[in-house]
Short mmCIF file of N, CA and C and ligand atoms in Angstrom, two decimals:
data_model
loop_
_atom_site.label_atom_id
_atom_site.label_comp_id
_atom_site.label_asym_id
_atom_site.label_seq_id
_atom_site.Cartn_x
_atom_site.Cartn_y
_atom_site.Cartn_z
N UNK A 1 0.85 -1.19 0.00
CA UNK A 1 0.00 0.00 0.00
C UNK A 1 0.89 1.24 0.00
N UNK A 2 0.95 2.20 -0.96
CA UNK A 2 1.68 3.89 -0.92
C UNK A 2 0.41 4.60 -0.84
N UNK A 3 0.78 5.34 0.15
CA UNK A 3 -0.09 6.38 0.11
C UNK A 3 1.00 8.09 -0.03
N UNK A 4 0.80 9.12 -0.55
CA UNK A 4 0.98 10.24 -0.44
C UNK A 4 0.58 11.53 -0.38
N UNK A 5 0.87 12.27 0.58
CA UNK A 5 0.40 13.07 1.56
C UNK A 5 1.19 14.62 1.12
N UNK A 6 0.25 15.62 0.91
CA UNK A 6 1.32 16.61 0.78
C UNK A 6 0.98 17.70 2.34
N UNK A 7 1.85 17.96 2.86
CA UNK A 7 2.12 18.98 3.78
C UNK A 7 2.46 20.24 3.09
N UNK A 8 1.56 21.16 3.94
CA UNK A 8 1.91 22.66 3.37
C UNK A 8 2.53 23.23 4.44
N UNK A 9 2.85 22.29 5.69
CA UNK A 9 3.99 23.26 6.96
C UNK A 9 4.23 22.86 8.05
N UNK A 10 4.95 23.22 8.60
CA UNK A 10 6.01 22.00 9.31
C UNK A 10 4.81 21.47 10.28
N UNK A 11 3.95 22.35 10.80
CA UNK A 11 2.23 21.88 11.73
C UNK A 11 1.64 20.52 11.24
N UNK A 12 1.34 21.00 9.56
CA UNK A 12 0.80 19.86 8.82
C UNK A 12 1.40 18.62 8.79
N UNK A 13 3.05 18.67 9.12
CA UNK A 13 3.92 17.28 8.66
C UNK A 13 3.82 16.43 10.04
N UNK A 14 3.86 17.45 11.44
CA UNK A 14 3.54 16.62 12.76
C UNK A 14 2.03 16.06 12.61
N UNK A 15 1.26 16.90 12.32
CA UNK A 15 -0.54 16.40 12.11
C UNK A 15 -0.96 14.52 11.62
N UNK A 16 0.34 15.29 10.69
CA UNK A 16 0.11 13.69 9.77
C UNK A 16 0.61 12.63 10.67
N UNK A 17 1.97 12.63 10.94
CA UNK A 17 2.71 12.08 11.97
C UNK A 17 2.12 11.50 12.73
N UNK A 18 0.93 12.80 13.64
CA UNK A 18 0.01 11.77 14.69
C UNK A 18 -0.81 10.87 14.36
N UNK A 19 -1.37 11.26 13.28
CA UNK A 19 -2.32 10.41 12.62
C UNK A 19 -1.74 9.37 12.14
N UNK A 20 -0.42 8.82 11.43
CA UNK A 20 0.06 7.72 11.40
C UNK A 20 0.44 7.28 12.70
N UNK A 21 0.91 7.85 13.36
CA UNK A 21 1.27 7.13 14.65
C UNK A 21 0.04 6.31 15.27
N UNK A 22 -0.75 7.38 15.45
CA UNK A 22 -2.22 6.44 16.27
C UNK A 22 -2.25 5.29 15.51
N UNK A 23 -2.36 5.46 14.11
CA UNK A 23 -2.82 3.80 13.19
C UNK A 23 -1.91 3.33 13.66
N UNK A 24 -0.63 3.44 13.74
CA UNK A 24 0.64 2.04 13.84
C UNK A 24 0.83 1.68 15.21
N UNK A 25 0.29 2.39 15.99
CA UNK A 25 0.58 1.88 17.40
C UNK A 25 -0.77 0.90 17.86
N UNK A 26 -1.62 0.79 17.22
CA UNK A 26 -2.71 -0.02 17.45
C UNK A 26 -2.75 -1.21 16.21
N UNK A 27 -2.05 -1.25 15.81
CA UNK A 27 -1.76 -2.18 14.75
C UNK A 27 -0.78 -3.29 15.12
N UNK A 28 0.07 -2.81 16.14
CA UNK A 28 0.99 -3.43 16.28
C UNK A 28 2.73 -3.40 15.37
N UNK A 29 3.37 -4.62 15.84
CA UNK A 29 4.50 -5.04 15.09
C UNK A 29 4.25 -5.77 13.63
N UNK A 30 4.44 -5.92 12.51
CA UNK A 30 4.68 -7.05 11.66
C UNK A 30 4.43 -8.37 11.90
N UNK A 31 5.04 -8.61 12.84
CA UNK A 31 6.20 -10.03 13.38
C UNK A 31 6.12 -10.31 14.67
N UNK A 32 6.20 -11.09 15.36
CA UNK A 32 6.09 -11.63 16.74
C UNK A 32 7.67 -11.66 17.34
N UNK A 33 8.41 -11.67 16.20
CA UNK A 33 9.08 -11.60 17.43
C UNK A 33 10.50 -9.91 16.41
N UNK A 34 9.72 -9.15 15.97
CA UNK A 34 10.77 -8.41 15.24
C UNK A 34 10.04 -6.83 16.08
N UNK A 35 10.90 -5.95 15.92
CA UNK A 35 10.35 -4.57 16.23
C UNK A 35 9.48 -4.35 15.06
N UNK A 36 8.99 -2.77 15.26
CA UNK A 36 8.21 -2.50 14.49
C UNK A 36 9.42 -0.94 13.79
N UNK A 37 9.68 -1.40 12.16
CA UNK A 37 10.64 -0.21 11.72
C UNK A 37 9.86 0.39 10.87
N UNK A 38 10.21 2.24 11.16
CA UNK A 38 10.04 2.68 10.23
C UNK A 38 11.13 3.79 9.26
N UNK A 39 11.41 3.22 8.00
CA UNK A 39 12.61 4.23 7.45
C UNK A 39 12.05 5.40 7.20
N UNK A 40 13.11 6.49 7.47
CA UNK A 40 12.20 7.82 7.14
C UNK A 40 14.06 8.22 6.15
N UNK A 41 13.36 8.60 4.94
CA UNK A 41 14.26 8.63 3.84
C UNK A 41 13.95 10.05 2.82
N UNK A 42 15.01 10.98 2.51
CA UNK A 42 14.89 12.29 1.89
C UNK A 42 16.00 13.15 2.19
N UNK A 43 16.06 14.00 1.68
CA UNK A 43 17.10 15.00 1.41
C UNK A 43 17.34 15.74 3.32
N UNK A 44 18.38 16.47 3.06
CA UNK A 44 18.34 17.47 3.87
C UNK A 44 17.16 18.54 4.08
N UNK A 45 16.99 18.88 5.66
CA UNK A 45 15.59 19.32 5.25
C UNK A 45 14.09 19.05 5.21
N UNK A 46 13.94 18.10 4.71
CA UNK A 46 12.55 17.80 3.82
C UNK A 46 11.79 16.95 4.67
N UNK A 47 12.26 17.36 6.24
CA UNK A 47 10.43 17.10 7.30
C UNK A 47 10.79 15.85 8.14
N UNK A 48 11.70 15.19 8.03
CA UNK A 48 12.29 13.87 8.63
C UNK A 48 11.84 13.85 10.34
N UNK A 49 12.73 14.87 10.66
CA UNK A 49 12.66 15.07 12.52
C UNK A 49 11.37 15.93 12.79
N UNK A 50 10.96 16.57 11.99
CA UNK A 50 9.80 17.38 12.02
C UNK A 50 8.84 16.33 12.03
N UNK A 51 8.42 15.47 11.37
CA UNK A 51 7.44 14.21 11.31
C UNK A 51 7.93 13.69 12.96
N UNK A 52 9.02 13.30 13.75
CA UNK A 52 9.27 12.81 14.27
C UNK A 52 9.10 13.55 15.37
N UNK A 53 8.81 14.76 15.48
CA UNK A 53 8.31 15.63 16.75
C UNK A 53 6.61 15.20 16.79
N UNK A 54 5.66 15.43 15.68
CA UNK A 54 4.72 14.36 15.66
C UNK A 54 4.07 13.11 16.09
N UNK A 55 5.53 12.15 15.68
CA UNK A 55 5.47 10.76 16.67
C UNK A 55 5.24 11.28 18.17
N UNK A 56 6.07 11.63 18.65
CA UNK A 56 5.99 11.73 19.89
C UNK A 56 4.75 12.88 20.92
N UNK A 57 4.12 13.63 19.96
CA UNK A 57 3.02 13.56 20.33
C UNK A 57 1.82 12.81 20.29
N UNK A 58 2.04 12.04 19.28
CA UNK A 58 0.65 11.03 18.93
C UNK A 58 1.22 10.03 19.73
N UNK A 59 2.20 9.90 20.56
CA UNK A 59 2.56 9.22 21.93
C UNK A 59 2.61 8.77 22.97
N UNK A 60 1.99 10.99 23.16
CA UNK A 60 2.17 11.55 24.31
C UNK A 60 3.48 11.51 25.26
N UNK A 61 4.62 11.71 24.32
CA UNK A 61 5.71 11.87 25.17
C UNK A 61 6.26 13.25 25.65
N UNK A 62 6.70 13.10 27.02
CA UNK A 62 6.58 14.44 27.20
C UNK A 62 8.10 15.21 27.03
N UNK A 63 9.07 14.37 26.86
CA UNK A 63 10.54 14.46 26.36
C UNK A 63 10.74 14.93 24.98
N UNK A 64 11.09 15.98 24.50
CA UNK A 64 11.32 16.39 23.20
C UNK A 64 12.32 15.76 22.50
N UNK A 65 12.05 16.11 21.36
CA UNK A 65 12.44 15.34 20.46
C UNK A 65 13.52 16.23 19.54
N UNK A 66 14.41 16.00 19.81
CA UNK A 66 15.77 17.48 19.05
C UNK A 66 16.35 16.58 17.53
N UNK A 67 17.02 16.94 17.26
CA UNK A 67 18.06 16.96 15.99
C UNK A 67 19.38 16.89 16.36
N UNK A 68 20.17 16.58 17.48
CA UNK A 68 21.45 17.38 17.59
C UNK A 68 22.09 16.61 17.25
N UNK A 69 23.69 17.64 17.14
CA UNK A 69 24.30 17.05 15.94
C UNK A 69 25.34 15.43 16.29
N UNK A 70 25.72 14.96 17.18
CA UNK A 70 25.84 13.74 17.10
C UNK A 70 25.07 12.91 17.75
N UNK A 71 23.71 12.97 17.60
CA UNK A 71 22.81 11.76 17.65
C UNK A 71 22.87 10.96 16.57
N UNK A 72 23.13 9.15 17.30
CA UNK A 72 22.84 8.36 16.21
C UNK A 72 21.84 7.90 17.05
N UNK A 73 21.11 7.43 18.18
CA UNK A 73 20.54 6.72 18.93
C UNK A 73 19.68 7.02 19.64
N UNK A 74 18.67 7.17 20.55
CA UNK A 74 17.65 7.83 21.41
C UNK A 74 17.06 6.63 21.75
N UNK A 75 16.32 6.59 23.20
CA UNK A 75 15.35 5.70 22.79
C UNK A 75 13.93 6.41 24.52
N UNK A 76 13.02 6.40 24.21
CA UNK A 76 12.00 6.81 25.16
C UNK A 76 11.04 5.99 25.43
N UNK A 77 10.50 5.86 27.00
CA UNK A 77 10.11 4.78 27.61
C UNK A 77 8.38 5.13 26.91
N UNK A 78 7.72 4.18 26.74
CA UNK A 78 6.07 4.89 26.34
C UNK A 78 5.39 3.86 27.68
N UNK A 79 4.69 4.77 28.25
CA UNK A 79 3.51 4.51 29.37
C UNK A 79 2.39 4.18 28.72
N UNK A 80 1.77 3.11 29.57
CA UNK A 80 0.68 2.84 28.98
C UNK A 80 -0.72 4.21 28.96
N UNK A 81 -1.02 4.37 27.86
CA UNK A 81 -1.57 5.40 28.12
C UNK A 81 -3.21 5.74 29.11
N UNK A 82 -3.53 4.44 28.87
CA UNK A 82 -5.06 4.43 29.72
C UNK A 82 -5.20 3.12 30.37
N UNK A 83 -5.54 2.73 31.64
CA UNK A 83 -5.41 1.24 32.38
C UNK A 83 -5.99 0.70 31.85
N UNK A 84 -5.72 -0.46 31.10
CA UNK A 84 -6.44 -1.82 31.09
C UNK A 84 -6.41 -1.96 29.39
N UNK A 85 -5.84 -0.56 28.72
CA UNK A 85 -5.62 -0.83 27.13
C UNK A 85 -4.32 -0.81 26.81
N UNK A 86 -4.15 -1.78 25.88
CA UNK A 86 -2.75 -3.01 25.65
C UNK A 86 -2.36 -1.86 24.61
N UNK A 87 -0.91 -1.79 25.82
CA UNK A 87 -0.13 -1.22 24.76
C UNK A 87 0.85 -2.16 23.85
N UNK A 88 0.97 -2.07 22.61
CA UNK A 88 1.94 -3.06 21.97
C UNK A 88 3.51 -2.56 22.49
N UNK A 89 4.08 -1.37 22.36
CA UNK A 89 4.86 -1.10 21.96
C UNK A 89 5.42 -0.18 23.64
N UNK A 90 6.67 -0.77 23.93
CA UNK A 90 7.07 -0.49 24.79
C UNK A 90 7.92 0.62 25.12
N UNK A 91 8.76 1.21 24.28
CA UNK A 91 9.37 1.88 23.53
C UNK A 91 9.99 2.42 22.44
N UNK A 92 10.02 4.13 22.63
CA UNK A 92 10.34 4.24 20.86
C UNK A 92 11.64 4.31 21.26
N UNK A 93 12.05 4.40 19.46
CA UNK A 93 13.53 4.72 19.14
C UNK A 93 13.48 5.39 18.21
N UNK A 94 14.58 6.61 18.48
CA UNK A 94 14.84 7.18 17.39
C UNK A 94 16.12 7.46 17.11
N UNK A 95 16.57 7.11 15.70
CA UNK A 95 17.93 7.04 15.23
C UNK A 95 18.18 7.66 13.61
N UNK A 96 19.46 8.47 13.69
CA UNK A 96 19.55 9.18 12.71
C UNK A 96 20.95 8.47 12.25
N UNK A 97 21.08 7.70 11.03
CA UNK A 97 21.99 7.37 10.51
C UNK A 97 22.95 8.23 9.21
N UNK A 98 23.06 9.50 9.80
CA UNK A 98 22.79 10.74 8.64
C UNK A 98 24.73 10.18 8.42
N UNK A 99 25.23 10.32 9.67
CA UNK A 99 26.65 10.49 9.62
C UNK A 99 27.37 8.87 9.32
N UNK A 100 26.22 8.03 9.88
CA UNK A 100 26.94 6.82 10.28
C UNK A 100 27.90 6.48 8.73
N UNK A 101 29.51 5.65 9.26
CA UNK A 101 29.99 5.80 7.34
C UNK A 101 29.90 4.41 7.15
N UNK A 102 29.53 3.46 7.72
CA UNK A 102 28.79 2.36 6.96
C UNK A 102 27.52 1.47 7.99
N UNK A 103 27.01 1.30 6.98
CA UNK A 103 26.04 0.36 7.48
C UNK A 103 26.38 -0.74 8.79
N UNK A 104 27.02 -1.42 9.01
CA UNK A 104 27.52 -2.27 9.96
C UNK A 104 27.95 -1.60 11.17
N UNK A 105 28.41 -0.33 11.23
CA UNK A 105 28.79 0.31 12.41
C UNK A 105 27.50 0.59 13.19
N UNK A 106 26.35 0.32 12.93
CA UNK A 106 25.03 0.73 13.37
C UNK A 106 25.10 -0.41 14.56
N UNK A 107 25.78 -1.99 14.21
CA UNK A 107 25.71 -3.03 14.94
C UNK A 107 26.30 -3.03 16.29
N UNK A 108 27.43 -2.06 16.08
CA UNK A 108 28.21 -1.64 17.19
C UNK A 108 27.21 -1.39 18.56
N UNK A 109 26.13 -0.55 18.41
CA UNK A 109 25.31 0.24 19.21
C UNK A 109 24.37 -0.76 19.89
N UNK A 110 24.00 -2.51 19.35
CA UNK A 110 23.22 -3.10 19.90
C UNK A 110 22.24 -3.04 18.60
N UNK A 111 21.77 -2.77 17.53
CA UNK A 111 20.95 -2.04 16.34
C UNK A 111 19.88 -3.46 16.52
N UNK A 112 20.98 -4.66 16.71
CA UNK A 112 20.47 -6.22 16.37
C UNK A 112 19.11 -6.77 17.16
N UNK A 113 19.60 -6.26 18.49
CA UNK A 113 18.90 -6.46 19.86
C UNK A 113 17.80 -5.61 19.76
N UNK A 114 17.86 -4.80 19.78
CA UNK A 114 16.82 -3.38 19.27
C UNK A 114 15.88 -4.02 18.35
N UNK A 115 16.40 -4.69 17.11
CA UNK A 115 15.03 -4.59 16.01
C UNK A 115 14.90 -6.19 16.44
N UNK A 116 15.54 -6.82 16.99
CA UNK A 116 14.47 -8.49 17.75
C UNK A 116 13.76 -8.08 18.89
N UNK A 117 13.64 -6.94 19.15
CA UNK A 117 12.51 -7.15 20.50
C UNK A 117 11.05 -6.82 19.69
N UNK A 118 9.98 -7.15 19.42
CA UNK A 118 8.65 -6.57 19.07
C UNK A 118 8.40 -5.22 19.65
N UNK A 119 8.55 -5.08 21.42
CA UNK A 119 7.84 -4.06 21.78
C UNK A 119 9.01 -2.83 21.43
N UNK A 120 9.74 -3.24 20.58
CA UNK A 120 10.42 -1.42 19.64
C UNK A 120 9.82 -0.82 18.99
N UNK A 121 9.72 0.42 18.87
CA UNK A 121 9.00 1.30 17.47
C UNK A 121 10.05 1.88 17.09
N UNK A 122 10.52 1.96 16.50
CA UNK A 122 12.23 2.14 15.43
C UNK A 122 11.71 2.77 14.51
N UNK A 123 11.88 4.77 14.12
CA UNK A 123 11.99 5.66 13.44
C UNK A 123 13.25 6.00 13.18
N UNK A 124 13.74 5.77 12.20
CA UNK A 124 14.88 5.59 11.58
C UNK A 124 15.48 6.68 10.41
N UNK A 125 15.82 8.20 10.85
CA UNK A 125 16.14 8.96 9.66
C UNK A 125 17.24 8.58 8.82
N UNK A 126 17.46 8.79 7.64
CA UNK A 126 18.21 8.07 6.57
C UNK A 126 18.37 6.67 6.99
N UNK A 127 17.49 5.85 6.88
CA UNK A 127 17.36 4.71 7.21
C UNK A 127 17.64 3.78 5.92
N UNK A 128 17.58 4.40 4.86
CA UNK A 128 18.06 3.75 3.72
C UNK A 128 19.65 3.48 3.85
N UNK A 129 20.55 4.08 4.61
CA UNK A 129 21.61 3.98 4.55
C UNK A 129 21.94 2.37 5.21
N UNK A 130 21.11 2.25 5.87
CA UNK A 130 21.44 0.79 6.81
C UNK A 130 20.03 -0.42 6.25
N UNK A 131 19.96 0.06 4.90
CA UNK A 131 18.82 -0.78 4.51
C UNK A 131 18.94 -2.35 4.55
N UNK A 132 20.33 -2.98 4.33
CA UNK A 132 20.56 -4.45 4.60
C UNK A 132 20.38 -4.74 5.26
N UNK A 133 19.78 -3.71 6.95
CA UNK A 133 19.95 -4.27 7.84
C UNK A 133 18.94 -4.55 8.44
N UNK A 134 17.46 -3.57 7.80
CA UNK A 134 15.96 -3.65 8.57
C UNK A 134 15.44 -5.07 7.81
N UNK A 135 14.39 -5.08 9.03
CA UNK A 135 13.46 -6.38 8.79
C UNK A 135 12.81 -6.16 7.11
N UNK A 136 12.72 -6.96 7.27
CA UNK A 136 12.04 -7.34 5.23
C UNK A 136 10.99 -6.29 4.85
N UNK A 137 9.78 -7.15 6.13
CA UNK A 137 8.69 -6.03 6.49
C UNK A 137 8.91 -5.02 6.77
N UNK A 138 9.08 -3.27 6.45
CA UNK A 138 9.21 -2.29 7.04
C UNK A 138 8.80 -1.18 6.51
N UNK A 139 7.79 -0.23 7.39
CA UNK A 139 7.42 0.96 6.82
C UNK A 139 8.23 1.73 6.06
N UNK A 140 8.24 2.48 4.99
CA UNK A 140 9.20 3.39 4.30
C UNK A 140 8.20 4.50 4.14
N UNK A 141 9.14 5.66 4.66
CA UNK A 141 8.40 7.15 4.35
C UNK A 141 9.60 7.92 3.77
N UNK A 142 9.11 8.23 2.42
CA UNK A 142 9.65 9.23 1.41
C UNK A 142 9.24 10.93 1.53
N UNK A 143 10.39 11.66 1.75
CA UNK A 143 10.36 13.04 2.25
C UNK A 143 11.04 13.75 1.13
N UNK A 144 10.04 14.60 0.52
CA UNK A 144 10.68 15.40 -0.75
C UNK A 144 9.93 16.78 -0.83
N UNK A 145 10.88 17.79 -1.36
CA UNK A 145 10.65 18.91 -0.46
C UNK A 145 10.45 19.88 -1.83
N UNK A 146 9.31 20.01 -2.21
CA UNK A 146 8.38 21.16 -3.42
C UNK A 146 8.68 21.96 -3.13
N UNK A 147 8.40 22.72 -2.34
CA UNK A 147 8.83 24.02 -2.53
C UNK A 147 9.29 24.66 -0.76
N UNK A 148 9.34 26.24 -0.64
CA UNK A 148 9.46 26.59 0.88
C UNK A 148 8.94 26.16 1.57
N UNK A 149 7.64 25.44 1.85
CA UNK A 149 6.77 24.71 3.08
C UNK A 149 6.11 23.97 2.92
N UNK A 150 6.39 23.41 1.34
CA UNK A 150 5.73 22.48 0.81
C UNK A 150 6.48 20.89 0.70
N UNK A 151 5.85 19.97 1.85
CA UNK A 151 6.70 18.25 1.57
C UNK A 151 5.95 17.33 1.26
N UNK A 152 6.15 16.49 0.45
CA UNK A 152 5.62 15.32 -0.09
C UNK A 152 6.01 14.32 0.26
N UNK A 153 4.73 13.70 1.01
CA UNK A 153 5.23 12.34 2.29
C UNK A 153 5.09 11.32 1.54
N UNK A 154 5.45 10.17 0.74
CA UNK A 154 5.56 8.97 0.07
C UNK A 154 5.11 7.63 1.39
N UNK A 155 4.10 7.28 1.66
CA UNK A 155 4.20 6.69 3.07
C UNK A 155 3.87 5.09 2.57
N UNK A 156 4.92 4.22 2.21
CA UNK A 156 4.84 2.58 1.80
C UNK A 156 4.61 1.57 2.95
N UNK A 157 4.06 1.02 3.42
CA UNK A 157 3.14 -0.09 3.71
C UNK A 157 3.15 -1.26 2.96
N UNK A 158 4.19 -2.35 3.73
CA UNK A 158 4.23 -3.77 2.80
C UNK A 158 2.95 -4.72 3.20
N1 ATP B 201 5.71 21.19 5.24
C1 ATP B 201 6.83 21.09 6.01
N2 ATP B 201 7.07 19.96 6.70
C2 ATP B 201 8.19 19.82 7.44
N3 ATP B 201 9.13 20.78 7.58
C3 ATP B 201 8.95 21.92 6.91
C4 ATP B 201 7.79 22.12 6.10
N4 ATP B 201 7.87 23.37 5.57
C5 ATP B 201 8.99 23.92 6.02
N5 ATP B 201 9.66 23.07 6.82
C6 ATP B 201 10.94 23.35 7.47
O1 ATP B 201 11.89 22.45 6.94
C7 ATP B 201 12.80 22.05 7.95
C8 ATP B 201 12.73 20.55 8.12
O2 ATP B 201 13.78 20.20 8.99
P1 ATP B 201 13.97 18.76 9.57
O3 ATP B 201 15.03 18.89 10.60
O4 ATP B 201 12.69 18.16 9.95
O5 ATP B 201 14.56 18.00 8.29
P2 ATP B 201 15.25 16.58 8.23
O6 ATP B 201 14.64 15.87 7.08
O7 ATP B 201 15.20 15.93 9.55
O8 ATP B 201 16.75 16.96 7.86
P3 ATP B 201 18.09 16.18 8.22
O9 ATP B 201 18.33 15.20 7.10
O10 ATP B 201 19.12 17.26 8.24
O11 ATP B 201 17.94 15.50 9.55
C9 ATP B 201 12.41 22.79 9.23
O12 ATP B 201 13.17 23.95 9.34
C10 ATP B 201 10.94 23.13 8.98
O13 ATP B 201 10.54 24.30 9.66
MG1 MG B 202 16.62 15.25 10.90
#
């Protein structure tokens, strides 16, 4: 399934964000026993961490969500949000492989352990860079940038 979404500003690109988030967090993992990944893939720019300030409101996390400059790794605890409704997903992750200079150095960090647990949610900027390494199954979101406030979300669903 592709679906694509155009955002007219950085408001609109978190909006969407929540709104995918709510669907994928009630959906679950893929896999029983794999995390749940999603690549977020595009230029400099073009809405990546901005979508990903989003996630974490359609979360409700109350820890912000930055860009800085040597993050490869993050990861935030998610509370169940209301008693007695099943949360799948135990924690997110968020990882920016912008700098990493090859794919395999990601392994260094534990990357392995991370995407075998189910209860992960793994948002992954330039995630194409470490593509040998995600599960088969995995969300892909395409970020391409029209014009000053204008992004075009490519959102793939296997
Ligand atoms: N419709 C839009 N959606 C998202 N961001 C937008 C939009 N319009 C303008 N912007 C601006 O574009 C920039 C997007 O920056 P962001 O850090 O999210 O990009 P990124 O894809 O994570 O880049 P990087 O690859 O450097 O991590 C922000 O400054 C934001 O204000
Ligand atoms: Mg970014």
């Amino acid at each position: 399934m592709k679906v694509k979404v155009i955002s007219e500003s950085p408001k609109e690109t978190q909006q969407i964000a929540r709104f995918f988030t709510e669907a994928i967090a009630e959906l679950g993992s893929f896999s029983k026993n794999q995390a749940l990944v999603v690549s977020l893939e595009g230029s400099l720019g073009s809405g990546k961490t901005e979508f990903l300030k989003g996630v974490a409101k359609g979360l409700e996390l109350q820890e912000k969500i930055f860009s800085p400059t040597f993050l490869i790794m993050k990861s935030f605890p998610l509370s169940s949000k209301k008693a007695g409704e099943e949360q799948f997903f135990k924690t997110l992750w968020h990882l920016d492989c912008y700098r990493l200079k090859e794919a395999e150095g990601i392994k260094d960090l534990g990357f392995i352990e991370i995407v075998n647990n189910p209860q992960n949610l793994i948002f992954i900027e330039w995630g194409d860079k470490i593509k040998k390494l995600l599960p088969k199954k995995h969300i892909r979101i395409r970020f391409e940038t029209i014009g000053k406030s204008t992004r075009a979300l490519e959102i793939q669903i296997p």
